[in-house]
Coordinates of C-alpha atoms and ligand atoms in Angstrom, one line a residue:
Chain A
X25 CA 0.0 0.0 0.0
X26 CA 1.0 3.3 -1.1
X27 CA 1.2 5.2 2.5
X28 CA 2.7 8.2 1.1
X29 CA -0.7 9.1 -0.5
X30 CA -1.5 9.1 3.4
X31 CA 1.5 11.2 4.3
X32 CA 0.6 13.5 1.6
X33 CA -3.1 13.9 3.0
X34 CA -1.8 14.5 6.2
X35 CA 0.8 17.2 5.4
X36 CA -2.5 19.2 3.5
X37 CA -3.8 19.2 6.9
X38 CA -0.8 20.5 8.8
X39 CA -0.8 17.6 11.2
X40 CA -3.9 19.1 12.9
X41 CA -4.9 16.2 15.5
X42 CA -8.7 18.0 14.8
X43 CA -8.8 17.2 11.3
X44 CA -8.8 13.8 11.4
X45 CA -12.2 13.6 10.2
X46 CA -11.6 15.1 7.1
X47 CA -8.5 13.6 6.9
X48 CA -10.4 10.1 7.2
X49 CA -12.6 11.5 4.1
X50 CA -9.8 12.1 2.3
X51 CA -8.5 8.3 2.3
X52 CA -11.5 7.1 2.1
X53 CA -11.8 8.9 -2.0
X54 CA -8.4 7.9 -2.1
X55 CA -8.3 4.6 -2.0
X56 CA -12.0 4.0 -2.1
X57 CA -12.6 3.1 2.1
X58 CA -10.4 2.9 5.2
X59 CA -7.7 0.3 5.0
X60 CA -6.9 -0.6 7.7
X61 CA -2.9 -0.3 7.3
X62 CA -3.9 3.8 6.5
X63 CA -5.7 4.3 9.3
X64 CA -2.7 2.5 11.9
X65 CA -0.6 4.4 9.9
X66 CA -2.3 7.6 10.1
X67 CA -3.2 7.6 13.9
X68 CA 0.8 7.1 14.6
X69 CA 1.3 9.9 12.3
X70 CA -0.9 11.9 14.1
X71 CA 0.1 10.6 17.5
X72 CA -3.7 9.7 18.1
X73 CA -4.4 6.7 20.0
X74 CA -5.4 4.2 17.1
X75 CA -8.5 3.4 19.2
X76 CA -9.8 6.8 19.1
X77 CA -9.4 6.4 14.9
X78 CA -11.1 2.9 15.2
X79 CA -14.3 4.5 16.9
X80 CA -14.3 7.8 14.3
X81 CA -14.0 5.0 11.8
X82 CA -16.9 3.1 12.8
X83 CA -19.1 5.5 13.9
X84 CA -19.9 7.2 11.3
X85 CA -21.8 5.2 8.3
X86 CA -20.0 7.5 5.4
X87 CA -16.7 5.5 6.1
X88 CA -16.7 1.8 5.2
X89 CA -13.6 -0.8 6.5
X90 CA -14.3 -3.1 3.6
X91 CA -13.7 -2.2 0.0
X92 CA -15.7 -0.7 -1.8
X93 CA -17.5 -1.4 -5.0
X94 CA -16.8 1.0 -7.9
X95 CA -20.1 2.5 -7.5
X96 CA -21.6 2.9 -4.7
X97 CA -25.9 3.2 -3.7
X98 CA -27.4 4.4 -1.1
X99 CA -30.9 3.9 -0.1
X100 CA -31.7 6.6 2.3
X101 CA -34.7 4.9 5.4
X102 CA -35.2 7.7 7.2
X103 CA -38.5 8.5 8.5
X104 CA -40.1 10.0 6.0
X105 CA -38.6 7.6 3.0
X106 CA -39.2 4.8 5.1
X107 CA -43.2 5.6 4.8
X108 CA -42.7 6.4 1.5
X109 CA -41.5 3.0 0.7
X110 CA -38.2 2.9 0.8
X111 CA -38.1 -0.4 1.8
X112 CA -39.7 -2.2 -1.2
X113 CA -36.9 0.0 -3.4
X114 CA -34.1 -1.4 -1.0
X115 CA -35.4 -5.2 -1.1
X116 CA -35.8 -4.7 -5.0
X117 CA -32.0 -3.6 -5.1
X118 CA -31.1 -6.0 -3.3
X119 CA -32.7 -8.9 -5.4
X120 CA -31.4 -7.3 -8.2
X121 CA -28.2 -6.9 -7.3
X122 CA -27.6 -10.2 -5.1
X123 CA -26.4 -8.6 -2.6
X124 CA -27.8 -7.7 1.1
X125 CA -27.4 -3.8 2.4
X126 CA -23.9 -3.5 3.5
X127 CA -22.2 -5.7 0.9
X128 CA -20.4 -5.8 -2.6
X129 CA -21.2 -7.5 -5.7
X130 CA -18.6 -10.3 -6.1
X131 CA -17.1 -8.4 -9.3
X132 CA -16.3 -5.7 -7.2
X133 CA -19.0 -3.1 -8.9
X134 CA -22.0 -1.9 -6.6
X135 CA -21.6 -1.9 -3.1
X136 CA -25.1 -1.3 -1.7
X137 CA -25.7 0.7 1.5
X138 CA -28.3 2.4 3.9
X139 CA -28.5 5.7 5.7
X140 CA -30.9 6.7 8.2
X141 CA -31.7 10.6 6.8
X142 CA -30.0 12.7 3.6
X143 CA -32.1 15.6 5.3
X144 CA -33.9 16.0 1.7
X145 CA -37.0 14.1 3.5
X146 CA -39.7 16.4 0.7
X147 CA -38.1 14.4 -1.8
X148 CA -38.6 10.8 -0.6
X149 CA -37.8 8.0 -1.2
X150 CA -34.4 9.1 -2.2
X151 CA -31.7 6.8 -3.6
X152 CA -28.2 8.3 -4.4
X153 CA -25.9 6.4 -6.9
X154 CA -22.3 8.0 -6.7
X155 CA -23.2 11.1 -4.8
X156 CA -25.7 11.9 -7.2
X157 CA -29.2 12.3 -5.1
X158 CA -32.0 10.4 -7.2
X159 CA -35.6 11.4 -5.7
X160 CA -39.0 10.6 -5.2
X161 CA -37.7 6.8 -6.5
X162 CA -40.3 4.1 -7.7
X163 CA -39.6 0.5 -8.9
X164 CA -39.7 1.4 -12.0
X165 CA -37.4 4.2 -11.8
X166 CA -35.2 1.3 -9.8
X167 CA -35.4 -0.6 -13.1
X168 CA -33.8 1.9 -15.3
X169 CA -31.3 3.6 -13.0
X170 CA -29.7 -0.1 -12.7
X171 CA -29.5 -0.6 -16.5
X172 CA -27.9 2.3 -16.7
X173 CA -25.3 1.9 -13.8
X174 CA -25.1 -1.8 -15.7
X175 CA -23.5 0.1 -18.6
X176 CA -21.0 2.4 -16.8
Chain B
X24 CA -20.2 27.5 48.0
X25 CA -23.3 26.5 47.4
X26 CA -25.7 25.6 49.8
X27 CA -28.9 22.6 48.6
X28 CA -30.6 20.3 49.9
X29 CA -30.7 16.6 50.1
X30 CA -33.0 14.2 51.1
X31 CA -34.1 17.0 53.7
X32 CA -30.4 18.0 54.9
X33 CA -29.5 21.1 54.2
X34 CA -25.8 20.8 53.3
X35 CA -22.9 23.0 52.2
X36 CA -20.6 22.2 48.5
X37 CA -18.2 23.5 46.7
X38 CA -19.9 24.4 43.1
X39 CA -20.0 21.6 40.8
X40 CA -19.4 18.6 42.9
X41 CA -21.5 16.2 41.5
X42 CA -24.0 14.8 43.6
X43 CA -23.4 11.6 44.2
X44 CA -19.9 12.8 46.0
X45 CA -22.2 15.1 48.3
X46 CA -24.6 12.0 48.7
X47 CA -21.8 9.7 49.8
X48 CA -20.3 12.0 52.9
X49 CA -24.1 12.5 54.0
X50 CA -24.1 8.2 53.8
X51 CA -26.7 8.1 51.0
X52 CA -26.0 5.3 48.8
X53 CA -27.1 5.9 45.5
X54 CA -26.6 2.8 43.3
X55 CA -24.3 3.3 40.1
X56 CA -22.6 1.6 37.6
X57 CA -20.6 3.4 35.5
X58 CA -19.5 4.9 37.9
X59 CA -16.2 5.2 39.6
X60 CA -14.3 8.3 41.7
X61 CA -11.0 7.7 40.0
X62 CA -12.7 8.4 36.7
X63 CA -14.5 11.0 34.6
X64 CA -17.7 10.5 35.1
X65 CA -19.7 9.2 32.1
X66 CA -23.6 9.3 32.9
X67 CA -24.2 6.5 30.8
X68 CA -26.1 3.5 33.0
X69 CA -28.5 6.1 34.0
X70 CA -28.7 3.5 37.4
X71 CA -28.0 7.0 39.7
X72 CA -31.0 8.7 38.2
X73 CA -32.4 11.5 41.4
X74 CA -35.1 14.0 40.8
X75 CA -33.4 17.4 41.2
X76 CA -35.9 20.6 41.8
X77 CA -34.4 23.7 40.7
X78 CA -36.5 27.4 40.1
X79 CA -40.1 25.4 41.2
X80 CA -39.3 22.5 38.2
X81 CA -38.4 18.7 38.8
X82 CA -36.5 16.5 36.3
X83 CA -34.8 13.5 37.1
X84 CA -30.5 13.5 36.4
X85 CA -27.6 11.6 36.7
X86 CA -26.0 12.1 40.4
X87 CA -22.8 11.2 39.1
X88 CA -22.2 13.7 36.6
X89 CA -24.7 16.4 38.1
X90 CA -22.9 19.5 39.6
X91 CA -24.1 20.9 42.9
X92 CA -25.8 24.7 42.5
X93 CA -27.3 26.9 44.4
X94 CA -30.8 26.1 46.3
X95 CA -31.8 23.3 44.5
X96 CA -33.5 20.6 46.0
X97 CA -32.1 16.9 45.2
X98 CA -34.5 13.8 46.2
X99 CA -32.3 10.4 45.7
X100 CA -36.1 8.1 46.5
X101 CA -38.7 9.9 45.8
X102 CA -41.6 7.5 44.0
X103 CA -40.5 9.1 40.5
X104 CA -37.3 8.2 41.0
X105 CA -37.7 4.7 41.9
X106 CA -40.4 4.2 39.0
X107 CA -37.6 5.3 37.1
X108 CA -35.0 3.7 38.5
X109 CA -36.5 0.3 38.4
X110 CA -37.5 0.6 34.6
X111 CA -33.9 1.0 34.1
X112 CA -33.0 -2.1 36.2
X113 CA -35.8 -3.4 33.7
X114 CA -34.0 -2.7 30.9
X115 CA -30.9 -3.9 31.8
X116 CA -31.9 -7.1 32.8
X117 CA -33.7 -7.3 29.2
X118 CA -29.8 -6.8 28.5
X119 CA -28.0 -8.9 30.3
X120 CA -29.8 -11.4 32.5
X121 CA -27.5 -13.4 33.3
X122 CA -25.1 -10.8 34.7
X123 CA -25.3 -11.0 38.4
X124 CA -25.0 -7.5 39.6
X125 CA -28.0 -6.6 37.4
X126 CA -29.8 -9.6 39.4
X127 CA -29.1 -8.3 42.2
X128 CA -30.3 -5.1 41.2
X129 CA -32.9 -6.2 39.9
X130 CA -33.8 -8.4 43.6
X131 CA -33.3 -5.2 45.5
X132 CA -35.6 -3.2 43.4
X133 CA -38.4 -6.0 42.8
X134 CA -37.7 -6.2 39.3
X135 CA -39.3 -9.8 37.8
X136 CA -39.5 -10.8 34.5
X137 CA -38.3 -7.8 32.0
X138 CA -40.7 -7.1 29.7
X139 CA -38.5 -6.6 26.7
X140 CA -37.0 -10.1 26.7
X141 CA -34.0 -11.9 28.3
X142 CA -30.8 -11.3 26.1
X143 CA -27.8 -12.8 27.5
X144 CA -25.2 -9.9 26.4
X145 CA -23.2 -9.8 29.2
X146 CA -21.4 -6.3 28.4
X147 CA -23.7 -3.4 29.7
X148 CA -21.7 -0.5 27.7
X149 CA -20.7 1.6 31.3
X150 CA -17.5 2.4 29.8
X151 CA -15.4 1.8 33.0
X152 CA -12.9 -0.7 31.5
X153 CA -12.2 1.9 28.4
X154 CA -11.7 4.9 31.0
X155 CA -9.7 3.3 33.0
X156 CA -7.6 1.9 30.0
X157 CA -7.4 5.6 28.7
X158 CA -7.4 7.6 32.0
X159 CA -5.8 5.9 34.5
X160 CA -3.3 3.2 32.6
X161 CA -2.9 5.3 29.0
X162 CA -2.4 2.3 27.3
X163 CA -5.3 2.7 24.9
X164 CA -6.1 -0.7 24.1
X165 CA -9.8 -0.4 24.0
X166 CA -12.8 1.9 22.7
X167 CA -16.4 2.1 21.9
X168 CA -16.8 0.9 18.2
X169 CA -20.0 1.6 16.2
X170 CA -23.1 2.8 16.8
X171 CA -26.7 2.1 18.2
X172 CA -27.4 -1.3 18.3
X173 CA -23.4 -2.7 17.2
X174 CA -21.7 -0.6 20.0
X175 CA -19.5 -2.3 21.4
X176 CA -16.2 -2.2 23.2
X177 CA -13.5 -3.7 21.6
X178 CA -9.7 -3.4 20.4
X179 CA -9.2 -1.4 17.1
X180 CA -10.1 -4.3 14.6
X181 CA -11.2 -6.8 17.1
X182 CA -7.5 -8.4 16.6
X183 CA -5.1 -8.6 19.5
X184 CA -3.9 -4.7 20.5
X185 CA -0.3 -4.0 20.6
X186 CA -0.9 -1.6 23.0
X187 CA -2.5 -3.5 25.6
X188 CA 0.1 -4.3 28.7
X189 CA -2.0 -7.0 30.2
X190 CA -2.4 -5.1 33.0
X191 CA -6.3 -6.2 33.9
X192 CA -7.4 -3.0 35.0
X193 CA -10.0 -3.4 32.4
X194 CA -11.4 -6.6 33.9
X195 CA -10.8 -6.1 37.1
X196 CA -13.6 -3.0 37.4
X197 CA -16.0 -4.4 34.7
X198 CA -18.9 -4.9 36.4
X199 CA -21.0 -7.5 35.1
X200 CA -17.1 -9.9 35.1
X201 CA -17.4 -9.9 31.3
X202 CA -13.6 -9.8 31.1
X203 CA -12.0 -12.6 31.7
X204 CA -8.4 -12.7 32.5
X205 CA -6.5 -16.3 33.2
X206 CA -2.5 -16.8 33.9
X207 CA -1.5 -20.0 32.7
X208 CA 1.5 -21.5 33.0
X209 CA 3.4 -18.1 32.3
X210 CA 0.7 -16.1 29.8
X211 CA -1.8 -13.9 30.8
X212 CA -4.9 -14.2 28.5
X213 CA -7.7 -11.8 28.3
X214 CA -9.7 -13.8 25.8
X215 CA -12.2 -10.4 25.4
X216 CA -9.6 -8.6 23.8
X217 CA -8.0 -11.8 21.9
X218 CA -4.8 -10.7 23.8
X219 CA -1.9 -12.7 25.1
X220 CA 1.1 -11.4 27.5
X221 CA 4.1 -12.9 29.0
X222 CA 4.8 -13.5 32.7
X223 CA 7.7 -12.2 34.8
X224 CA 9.3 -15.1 36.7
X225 CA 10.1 -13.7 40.5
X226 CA 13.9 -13.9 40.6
X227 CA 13.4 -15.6 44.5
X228 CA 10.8 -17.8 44.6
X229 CA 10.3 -18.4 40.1
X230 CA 6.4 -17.6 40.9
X231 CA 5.1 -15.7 37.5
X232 CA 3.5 -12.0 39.2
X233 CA 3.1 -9.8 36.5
X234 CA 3.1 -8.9 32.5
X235 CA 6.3 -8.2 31.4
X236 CA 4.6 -5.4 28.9
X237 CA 3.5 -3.8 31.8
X238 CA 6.1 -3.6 34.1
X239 CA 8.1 -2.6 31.0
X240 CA 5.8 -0.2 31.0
X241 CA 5.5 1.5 34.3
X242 CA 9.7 0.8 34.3
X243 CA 9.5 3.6 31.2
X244 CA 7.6 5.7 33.1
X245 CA 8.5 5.6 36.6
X246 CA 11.9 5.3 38.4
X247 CA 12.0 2.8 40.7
X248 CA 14.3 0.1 41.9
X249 CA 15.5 -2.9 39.3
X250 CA 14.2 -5.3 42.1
X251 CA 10.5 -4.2 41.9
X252 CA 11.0 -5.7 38.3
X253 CA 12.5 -8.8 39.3
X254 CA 10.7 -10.1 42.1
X255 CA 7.1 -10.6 43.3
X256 CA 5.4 -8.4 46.0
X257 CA 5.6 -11.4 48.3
X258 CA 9.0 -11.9 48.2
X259 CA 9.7 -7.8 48.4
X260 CA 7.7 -7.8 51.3
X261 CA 9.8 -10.9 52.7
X262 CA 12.9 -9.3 52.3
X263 CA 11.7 -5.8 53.8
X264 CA 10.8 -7.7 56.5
X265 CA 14.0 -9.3 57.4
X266 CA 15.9 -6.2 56.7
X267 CA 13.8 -5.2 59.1
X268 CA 14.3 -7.6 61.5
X269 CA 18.0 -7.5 61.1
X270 CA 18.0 -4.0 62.0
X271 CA 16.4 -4.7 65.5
X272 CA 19.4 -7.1 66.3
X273 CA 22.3 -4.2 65.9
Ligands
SF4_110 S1 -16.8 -4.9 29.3 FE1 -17.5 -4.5 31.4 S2 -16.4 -2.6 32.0 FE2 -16.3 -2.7 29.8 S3 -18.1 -1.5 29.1 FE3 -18.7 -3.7 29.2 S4 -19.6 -3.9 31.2 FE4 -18.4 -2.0 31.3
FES111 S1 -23.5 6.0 37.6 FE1 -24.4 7.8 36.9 S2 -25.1 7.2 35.0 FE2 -24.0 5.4 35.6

């Protein structure tokens, strides 16, 4: 592993312990999640106890442990897309993909994950494929957004 | 100083002690958890809920994390607090049934069946073992990982920690005992946190007495006598003794 690229995202920083958050971000697009050699590597870098980067780490649902897919969908089940039916769209994604919320595609292309609230509640049920916020999402919506992802 | 009132006694504090310290000297025993006086406090068993009336209004609060003020009016068994107390109990026990100081709890406070089920987790979150493994020893070994439902505590990766010095702090406060920690035959295990540590062999009588990670570490830290390192507390204790002795000969 390139660690370097780690070494480079910290220097951006200035070795500010308080960044860590965003510097965690900024692995994470680098190498796609949080390996775990970075984030060891990182915290001794930083002179922060590694547990305190373990907990960050797995606190917060942006950052994933495991690699990621090369794209990446999120079904959002807060309140107000849960009513709305989000869960029919995530059970449908998850037929159709093969995969259960939380997981990868064996060919390493869709990783499929859940939120609990985007904060765009009026436009319900939201799905967002590669940071791009699809709303107000049917089945058959579903349908087409996967053929096209299938083609990417 | 502040001057409130608890339980009826009208009692002087310096501002911000939190209550349960104020409690203790008047010999009110508020039951706790996560709570210990070597630590930060943590609020997070919610077992030292009182009902604290302040400007006319009552809410219920932690005692262990509460600060004294001015005039207000603490009751540690007033019926809301029991009610309140007891679902907690409640709620616990759904938890961790099996874990006997929650039984106990539970006995005192005439908690039966829990209504939300008997799991058999037998980790209640309090915290103690990852403050004392940040605050006191410094070693870092353990945290809280994830969220909601998944928290747990656990070693960054859930593989064995190289910073952990063996030193059982964690298990020996934990207090449901869901950290076990065995010496055999030279290792120290603390299967919890999938970690292993050499023994140091007593120079006198070859009886194993401590990790040799942590008196490594406390050697780093702290200057003391080689021999502290070498032998067992028994066998120090021993040979103060008969230096001791000796001396009442001359
Ligand atoms: S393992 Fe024990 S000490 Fe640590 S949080 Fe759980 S109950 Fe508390
Ligand atoms: S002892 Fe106060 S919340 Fe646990």
């Amino acid at each position: 592993m390139n660690l370097v690229l780690v070494d480079d995202i910290i220097a951006r920083y200035r070795w500010e312990k308080a960044a860590i958050i965003a510097i965690l971000q900024d692995i994470q697009r680098e190498f796609n999640y949080l390996p775990q050699e970075a984030l060891t590597y990182a915290a001794s870098r930083l002179a922060i106890p590694l547990t305190q980067v373990y907990s960050l780490a797995t606190f917060y649902r942006a950052f994933s442990l495991k690699p990621r897919g090369k794209h990446l969908i999120t079904v959002c089940l807060g309140t107000a897309c849960h009513v709305r039916g989000a869960v029919r769209i995530l059970e449908k994604l998850e037929r159709e993909l093969g995969i259960k919320a939380g997981e990868t595609t064996d060919d390493m292309r869709v990783s499929l994950e859940t939120v609990n609230c985007l904060g765009a509640c009026a436009l319900g049920p939201i799905v967002v494929i590669d940071g791009q916020y699809h709303g107000q999402m049917t089945s058959v919506k579903t349908d087409s957004i996967l053929k096209k992802l299938r083609k990417l | 100083m502040v001057s409130l009132t608890i339980d009826g006694n009208v009692v002087q504090a310096e501002e911000r002690t939190p209550l349960i310290k104020i409690a203790e000297k008047l010999g009110i025993r508020i039951p706790t958890l996560c709570y210990h006086p070597a630590l930060e406090p943590y609020g997070t068993c919610r077992l030292c809920t009182v009902e604290v009336v302040k400007k006319g209004r009552a809410r219920l609060v932690t005692a262990c994390n509460y600060p004294a003020e001015e005039g207000i009016v603490v009751h540690t068994k007033s019926e809301r607090v029991i009610k309140a107390r007891k679902l907690i109990i409640e709620l616990l026990l759904s938890r961790c049934s099996k874990a006997k100081v929650i039984q106990e709890l539970a006995e005192e406070y005439g908690v039966k069946e829990p209504r939300f089920g008997e799991g058999d987790e037998d980790c209640i979150l309090c915290g103690l073992c990852v403050r004392v493994c940040s605050e006191i020893v410094g070693a870092n070994a353990i945290s809280f990982t994830s969220r909601g439902i998944d928290r747990e505590v656990s070693t960054p990766f859930h593989i064995a920690s190289e910073e952990c010095i063996g030193c059982g702090a964690c298990a020996y406060l934990c207090p449901t005992d869901a950290i076990k920690l065995e010496d055999i035959k030279g290792t120290r295990k603390i299967e919890r946190w999938d970690t292993s540590r050499p023994l140091q062999r007593c120079s006198i009588c070859g009886n194993y007495f401590a990790p040799v990670a942590q008196l490594e570490y406390i050697k780093n830290r702290l200057n003391l006598p080689e021999e502290i390192f070498q032998n067992c507390p028994n066998c120090r204790r021993k040979s103060y003794a008969e230096q001791v002795a000796a001396l009442g000969h001359i």
